[in-house]
Amino acid sequence: MGRAGTDTDRWRDRLWWIFAAVGVVATGLYLAGVAVLVDFALIGAGAVAACFASPAMHDIRPARAWHTLGVAGAFMLTGAILRPLVVTPYGTALPAEAFTVPGYVLMIAALADFAYGRRAIDRHSVIDGLIVCVGATTAFSLLFAVPAMSIPGRPPIVSVLAALYPTFDAILVLLVVMLAFSTAARQPAFRLLLGMMVLIFIGDLAYAVIGNDGVFYRSPVLDIPFLLAFTVGGASALHPTARELVRAVPLPVQPWSLARLGVIIPAVAAPFLLMVTITETAVERAIVGCGGAVIVLLLILRAVSAVQANAEAQARFEYQATHDELTGLPNRRRLTQIVTDLLADPGGRDPVWVFYLDLDGFKFVNDSWGHPAGDDLIREIGQRLRAMLPPEATIARVGGDEFVVVRRGTAVEALDQAQRIVDCVEPPTRIGPAEVVITGSMGIVAATRADDTADSLFRDADTAMYRTKADGRGTWTVFDASMRQAVQERLEIEGALRNALAGDELHVHYQPIVDLESGQPRGAEALIRWEHPEKGVIGPNVFIPVAEESRLITGIGEYVLRAAVRQLAGWREDGTVTDDFWMSINVSPRQLTEPGFTAMVGEALRAHGVPARCVALEITESVMVEGGDISEGALRDLRALGVSISVDDFGTGFSSLGYLRRHPVTSVKIDRSFVSGLGASTSDEEIVRAVVAMSTALGLTVVAEGVETTAQRDVLGRLGVRLCQGWLWGRAVEARAFADKWGSREQAAV
């Protein structure tokens, strides 16, 4: 079936040149006088059929222009066949003209439709086309129309028809020039269509020459251009690029290029050359004078249009360079200039305030409903902010989901403004069939120092915004100097952490995961520790967030994983642990987005001969909620590799039963915040009971972390939790200390 479809497509793509070859052969037979009318009718009918078949063959929408051209071809074919059969004593075939004239009108309509579809009807191409059209009209009128109408003894209808075809040709010249000048994408179908119009023009020119002698038909040879026009037109309709003729592909600018001037200059010169050679009568002089005057007027209009177009293009470029394309709001570049001007204004009594807003959960919207939905949400928030803010405030979009508002005001006005900005984000936003509710976290700063700049204010407001996110989101925080100090400390930690990763300051400690029934460790969690040479031990709660933000977490995570797998291999080899002992290793969400992460895990397992079933990778709930397709794919690949997937700190985030079912999770770890209340808080006990019931129903293993007392241990055992870890069994220790205390040989001896 696939091969048959391919063969059909191949023949369909070749059909245009097969038709062109048949047309050339038919033209040769026509010249030889073999079945003259049959040749003409065959090619003409084929061209008409091609115009009607083309939209279906090439999936062309809209199909109107091609259908109109097909009707025009049918009328003109009928007229061409009738012309030699019904010539009147006055030299014209009036019945034939009854078909030919409507055919020209329909062809003009079809070309106009093509020009409209290709966005060719713009002021530059129209003016340039009119210049050529006026020049051609002036020349046709003097050379053909006036002489034909001056032949004595003919009925008025014959004289009108004699003048009508040069007029049609002038209009066709206008449309052809507009089509040719309006695009740089001239595919084969486009060139063939222009070739058809040139052949029709040549044919009309030949008839116009004999028309000066009072003759409307002389020989079948005069119809050769029209026969070739049908051939070329049919080939254009059948060519695969015919679909492009109705698509908008305009040039970004309309310059007077050499090719364009090569057409325009002769048209401009025509009236003035004719003024020298043909100005015998008042009518001829009037035609030349009017044509020359109109061309001069059009040239002036074209020059004015070019100046306006350049000004518009410059304004458009400046606007695009300073405004966000999605919302139309100022971008960071424009906002920087606005804030700089406000800071430089000595007349401002109130300070300049900067409000830095970030949308919470925006990535979840993109991942769940797609980026178009995210774009709709951004536009909606931008419109809300613009409608809510006072006229003196400036709002800008400076990032994917980040907005900045700038205004002067008192502290009271600024704080009131801050709350209204946060409140305007919270109303539900309809995204397709669903309503989305998000919040906004915002940082605020006032320009109170003489050395404040736009960049420093943006930086400080951004710092305050991140403090808001760290404190709970959905509200706002005013920047103070201590935050600047915190940023400086963060930078220092980042620099020291880079050195630690390159040196020998990071170590992996291990904490047992104990089976409550046997009291024996079933596994261990590998935990990173940092011992700074000057500051001493720096806790993970201090440096892990810095590592996440600075992307150092990928290097740290790889270091921990390789060290933990290597240590597990050593313990398995010397008998410290049993064959079913596993190592639990924390994985950052950022690591899951690294292209080579799964391959790195597999390589580490193979290098040390550790079975994949003996490694459990711990992820946070945020990976399931906000991870996206890349993270989900990485989790599936890891499960296919054979490693286990555990959800750390379960219950503190936003995950649900649906997330657990969708992701390849094998176990959950109950967060210490629920364990700490066991024995004293019935609500914590009910939460743990629910987690155990849900996990059991899904076939998941449950581990409780943060167990510190025997009371907590006993409640967990009663609730059905078998695996626990915490200070009740000791803190995380180095590998040697872990082996000394928890090694299988030592436990057997005990």
XYZ file of C-alpha atoms in Angstrom:
750
model
C 0.000 0.000 0.000
C 2.838 2.367 0.855
C 4.666 1.567 -2.392
C 1.492 2.137 -4.433
C 0.978 5.491 -2.738
C 4.558 6.474 -3.505
C 4.182 5.546 -7.170
C 0.948 7.555 -7.396
C 2.632 10.595 -5.895
C 5.543 10.242 -8.298
C 3.266 10.157 -11.338
C 1.229 13.068 -10.020
C 4.388 15.141 -9.612
C 5.431 14.308 -13.204
C 2.032 14.996 -14.746
C 2.779 18.667 -15.412
C 5.693 18.048 -17.772
C 3.834 15.188 -19.474
C 1.050 17.671 -20.216
C 3.612 20.244 -21.406
C 5.208 17.666 -23.739
C 1.810 16.711 -25.182
C 1.056 20.409 -25.697
C 4.288 20.949 -27.624
C 3.537 17.954 -29.839
C -0.014 19.196 -30.449
C 1.372 22.613 -31.369
C 3.637 20.988 -33.933
C 0.682 19.091 -35.433
C -1.320 22.308 -35.430
C 1.427 24.054 -37.426
C 1.503 21.136 -39.845
C -2.237 21.469 -40.404
C -3.044 18.036 -38.937
C -6.419 17.998 -37.122
C -6.164 21.690 -36.331
C -9.365 22.125 -34.346
C -8.875 18.791 -32.585
C -5.387 19.796 -31.435
C -6.606 23.118 -30.130
C -9.652 21.624 -28.430
C -7.604 18.812 -26.861
C -4.984 21.062 -25.259
C -7.478 23.769 -24.311
C -9.830 21.289 -22.661
C -6.893 19.674 -20.874
C -5.786 23.032 -19.487
C -9.319 23.807 -18.285
C -9.568 20.390 -16.624
C -6.156 20.926 -14.979
C -7.335 24.225 -13.442
C -10.341 22.483 -11.904
C -8.384 19.396 -10.783
C -5.401 21.255 -9.326
C -6.969 22.255 -5.955
C -7.922 18.652 -5.191
C -4.604 17.235 -6.437
C -2.433 19.602 -4.397
C -4.753 20.401 -1.479
C -5.075 24.076 -2.460
C -7.196 26.304 -0.232
C -8.869 28.496 -1.244
C -9.463 26.999 -4.705
C -11.445 29.955 -6.056
C -8.664 31.507 -8.161
C -7.873 28.265 -9.994
C -11.551 27.533 -10.607
C -12.098 31.050 -11.957
C -9.112 30.613 -14.262
C -10.597 27.335 -15.467
C -13.915 29.003 -16.345
C -12.013 31.787 -18.117
C -10.098 29.189 -20.119
C -13.349 27.455 -21.133
C -14.788 30.732 -22.471
C -11.600 31.651 -24.330
C -11.281 28.143 -25.787
C -14.815 28.370 -27.144
C -14.103 31.759 -28.681
C -10.839 30.560 -30.242
C -12.575 27.579 -31.883
C -15.471 29.695 -33.169
C -13.374 32.568 -34.536
C -12.226 30.970 -37.853
C -15.691 29.487 -38.403
C -17.917 32.544 -38.048
C -16.024 35.529 -39.524
C -18.465 38.290 -40.586
C -18.141 40.566 -43.625
C -16.710 43.230 -41.333
C -13.713 41.076 -40.451
C -14.828 40.129 -36.988
C -16.389 37.008 -35.497
C -18.995 38.518 -33.197
C -20.276 35.173 -31.834
C -16.697 34.254 -30.902
C -16.165 37.590 -29.160
C -19.255 36.875 -27.037
C -17.142 34.143 -25.375
C -13.673 35.694 -25.635
C -14.538 38.999 -23.920
C -16.047 37.330 -20.809
C -13.041 35.013 -20.834
C -10.700 38.001 -20.528
C -12.820 39.461 -17.728
C -12.738 36.180 -15.796
C -8.997 35.791 -16.365
C -8.441 39.281 -14.971
C -10.564 38.304 -11.949
C -8.505 35.131 -11.436
C -5.198 37.011 -11.599
C -6.553 39.614 -9.187
C -7.484 36.755 -6.839
C -3.950 35.335 -7.092
C -2.533 38.801 -6.393
C -4.772 39.177 -3.338
C -3.854 35.729 -2.019
C -0.121 36.453 -2.353
C -0.545 39.846 -0.658
C 0.575 41.433 -3.922
C -1.956 44.250 -3.626
C 0.202 46.609 -1.590
C 0.786 50.235 -2.411
C 4.293 49.763 -3.831
C 3.464 46.959 -6.236
C 0.200 48.678 -7.224
C 1.955 51.972 -8.007
C 4.737 50.248 -9.931
C 2.149 48.191 -11.792
C 0.155 51.318 -12.617
C 3.259 53.022 -14.007
C 3.828 50.097 -16.371
C 0.105 49.870 -17.095
C -0.201 53.556 -18.013
C 2.861 53.351 -20.243
C 1.507 50.218 -21.932
C -1.973 51.735 -22.279
C -0.574 54.856 -23.891
C 1.472 52.810 -26.350
C -1.373 50.377 -27.148
C -3.826 53.197 -27.627
C -1.614 55.074 -30.080
C -0.324 52.024 -31.937
C -3.448 49.856 -32.081
C -6.659 51.184 -30.553
C -6.785 54.578 -32.299
C -5.857 53.207 -35.766
C -8.369 50.351 -35.434
C -11.160 52.679 -34.389
C -10.327 55.046 -37.255
C -11.060 52.490 -40.008
C -14.097 53.826 -41.880
C -17.232 51.890 -42.755
C -17.352 49.539 -39.739
C -20.193 49.308 -37.208
C -19.492 50.936 -33.814
C -19.478 47.539 -32.057
C -16.605 46.404 -34.246
C -14.592 49.532 -33.456
C -15.267 49.134 -29.732
C -14.063 45.531 -29.831
C -10.957 46.633 -31.695
C -10.106 49.015 -28.858
C -11.175 46.653 -26.092
C -8.405 44.059 -26.359
C -5.526 46.562 -25.907
C -7.341 47.690 -22.750
C -7.539 44.113 -21.513
C -3.847 43.700 -22.242
C -3.017 46.818 -20.251
C -4.939 45.474 -17.239
C -3.215 42.118 -17.592
C 0.144 43.908 -17.659
C -0.822 45.633 -14.397
C -1.702 42.350 -12.654
C 1.307 40.465 -14.012
C 3.661 43.219 -12.863
C 2.049 43.251 -9.420
C 2.468 39.485 -9.118
C 6.059 39.552 -10.358
C 7.072 42.491 -8.137
C 5.401 41.332 -4.939
C 7.436 38.255 -4.031
C 10.902 36.782 -4.088
C 9.489 33.219 -3.954
C 8.871 32.525 -7.656
C 8.261 28.795 -7.817
C 7.900 26.923 -11.145
C 4.078 27.182 -11.134
C 4.401 30.934 -10.672
C 6.839 31.251 -13.568
C 4.650 29.081 -15.807
C 1.629 31.249 -15.026
C 3.574 34.386 -15.941
C 4.707 32.636 -19.128
C 1.050 31.981 -19.994
C 0.255 35.683 -19.630
C 3.227 36.667 -21.812
C 2.063 34.277 -24.552
C -1.473 35.683 -24.400
C -0.009 39.171 -24.671
C 2.029 38.127 -27.752
C -1.071 36.619 -29.328
C -3.118 39.757 -28.679
C -0.302 41.857 -30.092
C -0.377 39.825 -33.325
C -4.151 40.280 -33.631
C -3.767 43.994 -32.861
C -1.287 44.343 -35.752
C -3.679 42.801 -38.279
C -6.495 44.781 -36.709
C -4.869 47.987 -37.958
C -5.672 46.701 -41.458
C -9.303 46.123 -40.542
C -8.870 42.323 -40.253
C -9.878 40.256 -37.210
C -8.698 36.840 -38.379
C -6.165 35.896 -41.000
C -4.417 32.564 -40.328
C -4.314 29.706 -37.778
C -0.665 30.617 -37.193
C -1.893 33.611 -35.190
C -3.389 31.204 -32.644
C -0.077 29.469 -31.910
C 0.675 31.774 -28.905
C -2.762 30.979 -27.461
C -2.248 27.234 -27.935
C 1.089 27.476 -26.136
C -0.575 29.615 -23.458
C -3.073 26.809 -22.797
C -0.143 24.368 -22.623
C 1.851 26.466 -20.169
C -1.235 27.343 -18.102
C -2.231 23.694 -17.766
C 1.325 22.769 -16.749
C 1.240 25.531 -14.116
C -1.977 24.130 -12.641
C -0.577 20.583 -12.544
C 2.802 21.517 -11.039
C 3.161 20.602 -7.310
C 4.040 24.215 -6.466
C 0.614 25.401 -7.680
C -0.476 25.522 -4.039
C 2.060 28.282 -3.391
C 0.261 30.667 -5.764
C -2.446 31.347 -3.173
C -0.081 31.755 -0.223
C 1.143 35.067 1.094
C 4.897 35.362 0.473
C 5.485 39.095 0.056
C 8.855 40.764 0.047
C 9.697 42.549 3.312
C 10.414 45.735 1.316
C 9.634 46.847 -2.218
C 12.857 48.416 -3.558
C 13.425 49.650 -7.097
C 15.804 46.844 -8.011
C 17.520 46.527 -11.387
C 14.968 43.957 -12.545
C 12.113 46.205 -11.507
C 13.671 49.266 -13.134
C 14.182 47.229 -16.306
C 10.399 47.015 -16.603
C 9.484 50.455 -15.259
C 11.938 52.609 -17.257
C 10.605 51.581 -20.710
C 7.061 52.221 -19.475
C 8.061 55.680 -18.247
C 9.885 56.474 -21.484
C 7.108 55.191 -23.804
C 4.836 58.283 -23.749
C 7.736 60.662 -24.316
C 9.190 58.592 -27.185
C 5.744 58.401 -28.762
C 5.406 62.154 -28.414
C 8.299 62.499 -30.823
C 7.166 59.866 -33.321
C 3.353 59.829 -33.203
C 1.575 63.124 -32.527
C -0.251 63.811 -35.768
C -3.753 64.439 -34.406
C -5.181 66.194 -31.396
C -6.444 62.878 -30.032
C -2.953 61.358 -30.222
C -1.415 64.381 -28.547
C -4.039 64.248 -25.818
C -3.362 60.547 -25.172
C 0.401 61.107 -24.961
C 0.002 64.158 -22.734
C -2.409 62.429 -20.349
C -0.283 59.298 -20.196
C 2.905 61.268 -19.484
C 1.196 63.388 -16.816
C -0.230 60.339 -15.030
C 3.167 58.611 -15.070
C 4.870 61.684 -13.588
C 2.199 61.820 -10.887
C 2.667 58.126 -10.134
C 6.445 58.573 -9.922
C 5.987 61.345 -7.365
C 3.509 59.191 -5.451
C 5.971 56.284 -5.545
C 8.768 58.437 -4.127
C 6.519 59.710 -1.325
C 5.367 56.140 -0.632
C 8.966 54.933 -0.441
C 9.832 57.624 2.115
C 6.757 56.753 4.177
C 7.550 53.045 3.969
C 11.088 53.618 5.221
C 9.776 55.694 8.104
C 7.194 53.026 8.952
C 9.807 50.270 8.750
C 12.119 52.219 11.048
C 9.306 52.842 13.526
C 8.303 49.177 13.374
C 11.896 48.076 13.939
C 12.283 50.406 16.912
C 8.992 49.184 18.367
C 9.952 45.522 17.983
C 13.340 46.207 19.558
C 11.749 47.792 22.634
C 8.508 45.844 23.091
C 7.517 42.277 23.852
C 6.034 40.561 20.808
C 3.512 38.469 22.756
C 1.933 41.134 24.986
C 2.907 44.395 23.284
C 4.333 45.611 26.601
C 7.754 47.285 26.885
C 10.629 44.819 27.200
C 13.644 44.992 29.506
C 15.561 47.246 27.124
C 12.774 49.818 26.990
C 12.091 49.538 30.715
C 15.748 50.177 31.507
C 15.574 53.437 29.579
C 12.338 54.449 31.329
C 13.782 53.794 34.795
C 17.012 55.573 33.888
C 15.014 58.653 32.816
C 12.963 58.569 36.034
C 16.090 58.355 38.183
C 17.631 61.270 36.285
C 14.539 63.474 36.791
C 15.375 65.928 39.578
C 11.743 67.076 39.848
C 10.452 63.810 41.200
C 9.567 64.195 44.882
C 8.533 60.602 45.565
C 10.959 57.709 45.078
C 10.865 55.338 42.129
C 9.455 51.921 43.048
C 10.141 48.716 41.145
C 7.789 45.715 41.490
C 9.230 42.427 40.167
C 6.460 39.828 39.634
C 6.970 36.135 38.833
C 4.066 33.750 38.157
C 4.040 30.668 40.417
C 3.297 27.393 38.637
C 3.552 28.785 35.111
C 5.735 25.846 34.020
C 2.949 23.511 35.115
C 0.533 25.291 32.737
C 2.980 24.941 29.827
C 3.604 21.270 30.529
C -0.079 20.401 31.060
C -1.786 22.403 28.309
C 1.067 23.331 25.993
C 2.916 26.543 25.178
C -0.037 28.155 23.302
C -2.019 27.934 26.547
C 0.919 29.471 28.397
C 1.009 32.308 25.859
C -2.721 32.919 26.395
C -2.152 33.069 30.142
C 0.711 35.549 29.765
C -1.445 37.783 27.537
C -4.310 37.606 30.026
C -2.107 38.585 32.989
C -0.575 41.408 30.954
C -4.036 42.785 30.116
C -5.137 42.559 33.748
C -2.091 44.425 34.967
C -2.434 47.101 32.295
C -6.108 47.622 33.166
C -5.494 47.739 36.908
C -2.447 50.014 37.078
C -2.724 53.816 37.165
C -1.706 55.800 34.057
C 1.583 56.949 35.585
C 2.762 53.347 36.110
C 4.773 51.458 33.495
C 4.421 47.702 33.084
C 6.900 45.562 31.142
C 7.438 41.883 30.425
C 11.088 41.047 31.101
C 11.094 37.252 30.964
C 9.043 34.170 30.212
C 6.643 34.651 33.134
C 8.115 37.780 34.710
C 6.589 41.258 34.734
C 8.024 44.466 36.159
C 5.985 47.494 37.203
C 7.641 50.876 37.741
C 6.093 54.016 39.220
C 6.741 56.912 41.541
C 4.869 57.079 44.824
C 4.927 57.115 48.576
C 5.568 54.008 50.639
C 1.866 53.736 51.452
C 0.931 53.940 47.767
C 3.605 51.403 46.852
C 2.479 48.818 49.414
C -1.146 49.243 48.388
C -0.100 48.867 44.761
C 1.851 45.708 45.604
C -1.150 43.987 47.143
C -3.404 44.891 44.216
C -0.849 43.533 41.739
C -0.677 40.195 43.562
C -4.463 40.069 43.919
C -5.068 40.671 40.210
C -3.103 37.516 39.315
C -5.201 35.153 41.435
C -8.628 35.156 39.676
C -9.132 31.991 37.593
C -8.069 32.108 33.946
C -9.875 29.938 31.403
C -7.482 27.830 29.334
C -9.539 25.877 26.819
C -12.090 23.810 28.754
C -10.360 24.280 32.117
C -9.916 27.129 34.580
C -6.386 27.703 35.859
C -5.628 29.400 39.161
C -2.078 30.600 39.714
C -0.433 33.001 42.116
C 2.284 35.591 41.821
C 5.380 36.122 43.956
C 6.755 39.638 43.938
C 9.726 41.603 45.196
C 9.645 45.375 45.760
C 12.426 47.916 46.013
C 12.558 51.707 46.213
C 15.296 53.888 44.724
C 16.627 55.528 47.873
C 20.363 55.702 47.159
C 22.138 58.171 44.933
C 24.002 55.399 43.132
C 20.871 53.373 42.296
C 20.609 52.373 38.656
C 17.976 50.542 36.638
C 20.028 47.345 36.719
C 20.645 47.522 40.464
C 16.944 48.084 41.148
C 15.969 45.155 38.939
C 18.544 42.987 40.713
C 17.345 43.950 44.186
C 13.660 43.518 43.303
C 14.476 40.121 41.799
C 16.297 39.170 45.009
C 13.253 40.146 47.083
C 11.030 38.125 44.749
C 13.099 34.996 45.345
C 12.842 35.608 49.079
C 9.057 35.638 48.628
C 9.178 32.289 46.838
C 11.356 30.833 49.579
C 8.943 32.071 52.268
C 5.819 30.571 50.723
C 4.878 32.290 47.430
C 1.719 34.140 46.516
C 2.635 37.386 48.272
C 5.273 40.144 48.169
C 8.436 41.154 50.010
C 10.150 44.529 50.323
C 13.882 44.441 49.683
C 16.285 45.384 52.466
C 20.049 45.524 52.766
C 20.249 42.159 54.527
C 19.034 40.502 51.348
C 21.889 42.090 49.447
C 24.238 40.597 52.012
C 22.525 37.229 51.546
C 23.102 37.469 47.810
C 26.758 38.229 48.421
C 27.027 35.233 50.727
C 25.318 33.079 48.132
C 27.875 34.142 45.534
C 30.666 33.325 47.964
C 29.162 29.890 48.637
C 28.852 29.242 44.926
C 32.492 30.102 44.344
C 33.622 27.961 47.276
C 31.403 25.105 46.134
C 33.020 25.124 42.716
C 36.395 24.783 44.399
C 35.061 22.051 46.684
C 33.790 20.041 43.737
C 37.172 20.316 42.053
C 39.068 19.527 45.294
C 38.614 17.047 48.134
C 36.116 18.815 50.396
C 32.933 16.871 49.543
C 32.275 13.534 51.209
C 29.475 10.977 51.175
C 28.020 9.755 54.456
C 25.564 6.916 54.901
C 22.484 6.530 57.116
C 20.851 3.103 57.574
C 17.309 2.267 56.491
C 16.214 -0.249 59.098
C 13.705 -3.123 59.023
C 11.613 -2.729 62.214
C 10.967 -6.471 62.559
C 14.604 -7.567 62.446
C 16.309 -4.377 63.522
C 18.748 -4.918 60.657
C 19.507 -2.338 57.947
C 17.967 -3.242 54.590
C 19.613 -0.314 52.868
C 21.326 3.024 53.333
C 20.834 6.547 52.075
C 23.884 8.308 50.618
C 24.064 11.912 51.848
C 26.502 14.604 50.706
C 28.570 16.462 53.297
C 30.828 19.496 52.815
C 33.707 20.292 55.114
C 35.066 23.731 54.258
C 38.730 24.207 55.207
C 37.999 27.528 56.932
C 34.277 27.594 57.749
C 34.045 23.975 58.837
C 30.996 21.839 58.088
C 28.438 23.579 55.833
C 25.006 21.996 55.945
C 23.244 20.678 52.835
C 20.334 23.038 53.547
C 22.773 25.888 52.864
C 24.681 24.752 49.796
C 22.206 22.461 47.968
C 19.855 25.367 46.994
C 22.893 27.282 45.724
C 24.004 24.235 43.768
C 20.523 23.929 42.224
C 20.447 27.556 41.079
C 24.000 27.531 39.735
C 23.609 24.143 37.961
C 26.461 22.746 40.052
C 23.991 20.152 41.298
C 24.565 18.014 38.203
C 28.252 17.643 39.007
C 27.581 17.069 42.702
C 24.863 14.548 41.918
C 27.128 12.581 39.613
C 29.875 12.609 42.232
C 27.505 11.253 44.915
C 26.043 8.586 42.643
C 29.393 7.253 41.489
C 30.814 7.310 45.021
C 27.748 5.566 46.478
C 27.683 2.850 43.797
C 31.411 2.300 44.211
C 30.999 2.019 47.990
C 28.099 -0.413 47.647
C 30.210 -2.569 45.340
C 32.985 -2.620 47.940
C 30.613 -3.563 50.761
C 29.092 -6.336 48.643
C 32.524 -7.684 47.777
C 33.880 -7.813 51.341
C 30.633 -9.124 52.849
C 29.747 -5.975 54.782
C 26.227 -6.072 53.317
C 24.002 -8.829 51.949
C 23.058 -9.297 48.307
C 19.634 -7.669 48.772
C 21.036 -4.535 50.477
C 20.251 -1.395 48.456
C 21.670 2.123 48.223
C 19.277 5.085 48.139
C 20.643 8.121 46.281
C 19.036 11.562 45.922
C 18.564 12.889 42.399
C 17.945 16.534 41.551
C 15.176 17.471 39.096
C 17.833 19.181 37.022
C 19.796 15.942 36.715
C 16.785 14.233 35.138
C 16.788 16.786 32.334
C 20.416 16.086 31.456
C 20.525 14.113 28.168
C 23.143 11.612 29.348
C 21.917 11.008 32.901
C 20.413 7.550 32.372
C 23.463 6.452 30.415
C 25.706 7.688 33.222
C 23.754 5.654 35.805
C 23.973 2.540 33.660
C 27.692 3.036 33.085
C 28.344 3.404 36.842
C 26.424 0.204 37.613
C 28.303 -1.776 34.963
C 31.672 -0.360 35.958
C 31.306 -1.642 39.542
C 29.191 -4.725 38.914
C 26.253 -3.545 41.023
C 22.798 -4.918 40.085
C 20.345 -2.178 39.152
C 17.812 -3.572 41.656
C 20.203 -2.582 44.476
C 19.996 1.140 43.675
C 17.025 3.389 44.507
C 16.965 6.934 43.167
C 15.056 9.420 45.311
C 13.149 12.231 43.586
C 11.063 15.050 45.017
C 7.336 15.481 44.426
C 8.070 18.507 42.261
C 9.543 16.195 39.613
C 6.147 14.536 39.210
C 4.199 17.797 39.273
C 6.488 20.096 37.278
C 9.017 17.777 35.647
C 7.633 17.755 32.117
C 8.064 15.245 29.318
C 11.873 15.088 29.546
C 11.857 14.154 33.237
C 9.065 11.618 32.732
C 11.010 10.024 29.909
C 14.140 9.838 32.072
C 12.193 8.127 34.877
C 10.806 5.552 32.463
C 14.288 4.880 31.094
C 15.679 4.462 34.605
C 12.953 1.977 35.517
C 13.677 0.109 32.295
C 17.295 -0.005 33.429
C 16.118 -1.759 36.593
C 16.712 0.854 39.327
C 13.973 1.717 41.831
C 12.328 5.170 42.027
C 11.377 6.586 45.429
C 9.466 9.801 46.182
C 11.272 11.697 48.942
C 9.501 13.944 51.500
C 6.130 12.591 50.376
C 3.121 14.636 51.451
C 4.793 18.052 51.574
C 4.191 18.965 47.935
C 1.244 18.868 45.543
C 1.387 15.318 44.265
C -1.611 13.025 44.352
C -2.727 9.496 43.652
C -2.898 10.369 39.949
C 0.763 11.399 39.879
C 1.844 8.204 41.637
C -0.082 6.091 39.131
C 1.287 7.981 36.116
C 4.956 7.831 37.086
C 7.081 4.654 37.452
C 7.425 5.012 41.233
C 8.302 1.999 43.423
C 8.297 3.529 46.928
C 7.497 6.640 48.966
C 9.270 8.195 51.945
C 6.973 9.780 54.533
C 8.317 13.221 55.392
C 9.777 13.814 58.839
C 7.253 16.605 59.480
C 4.500 13.951 59.794
C 6.664 11.475 61.705
C 7.664 14.012 64.363
C 4.090 14.280 65.661
C 3.414 10.587 65.985
C 2.449 9.611 69.515
C 1.224 13.145 70.221
C -0.801 14.257 67.143
C -3.772 12.212 65.961
C -3.897 14.181 62.682
C -0.310 13.188 61.833
C -1.172 9.598 62.646
C -4.164 9.690 60.296
C -2.026 11.186 57.518
C 0.543 8.401 57.886
C -2.243 5.810 57.979
C -3.672 7.215 54.723
C -0.261 7.233 53.026
C 0.344 3.622 54.045
C -3.096 2.539 52.784
C -2.674 4.346 49.485
C 0.848 3.012 48.948
C -0.189 -0.539 49.804
C -3.045 -0.339 47.294
C -0.568 0.758 44.614
C 1.989 -1.866 45.552
C 4.534 0.707 46.754
C 7.086 0.281 49.523
C 6.820 2.784 52.417
C 9.812 4.256 54.262
C 9.470 6.672 57.191
C 12.304 9.172 57.683
C 13.173 11.342 60.640
C 12.409 8.728 63.306
C 13.984 9.919 66.575
C 12.082 8.235 69.403
C 10.927 4.748 70.289
C 7.355 6.091 70.530
C 7.466 7.173 66.917
C 8.950 3.813 65.938
C 6.201 1.913 67.750
C 3.389 3.934 66.161
C 4.893 3.418 62.718
C 5.113 -0.312 63.333
C 1.483 -0.398 64.434
C 0.438 1.494 61.292
C 2.155 -1.051 59.038
C 5.407 0.794 58.208
C 8.286 -1.682 58.164
C 11.218 0.448 56.954
C 12.460 3.501 58.863
C 15.491 5.739 59.119
C 16.420 8.494 61.533
C 18.554 9.503 64.470
C 17.045 6.728 66.574
C 19.530 4.470 64.797
C 22.188 7.116 64.373
C 23.210 10.005 62.144
C 24.752 9.594 58.714
C 28.388 8.538 59.087
C 31.390 7.814 56.894
C 31.621 4.489 55.099
C 34.103 2.947 57.532
C 32.005 3.862 60.587
C 28.881 2.543 58.890
C 30.572 -0.777 58.131
C 31.916 -1.067 61.665
C 28.454 -0.630 63.178
C 26.093 -2.099 60.628
C 28.150 -4.618 58.700
C 26.435 -7.998 58.364
C 29.309 -9.808 60.128
C 29.182 -7.455 63.096
C 25.416 -7.822 63.324
C 25.728 -11.598 63.162
C 28.203 -11.461 66.039
C 25.837 -9.322 68.101
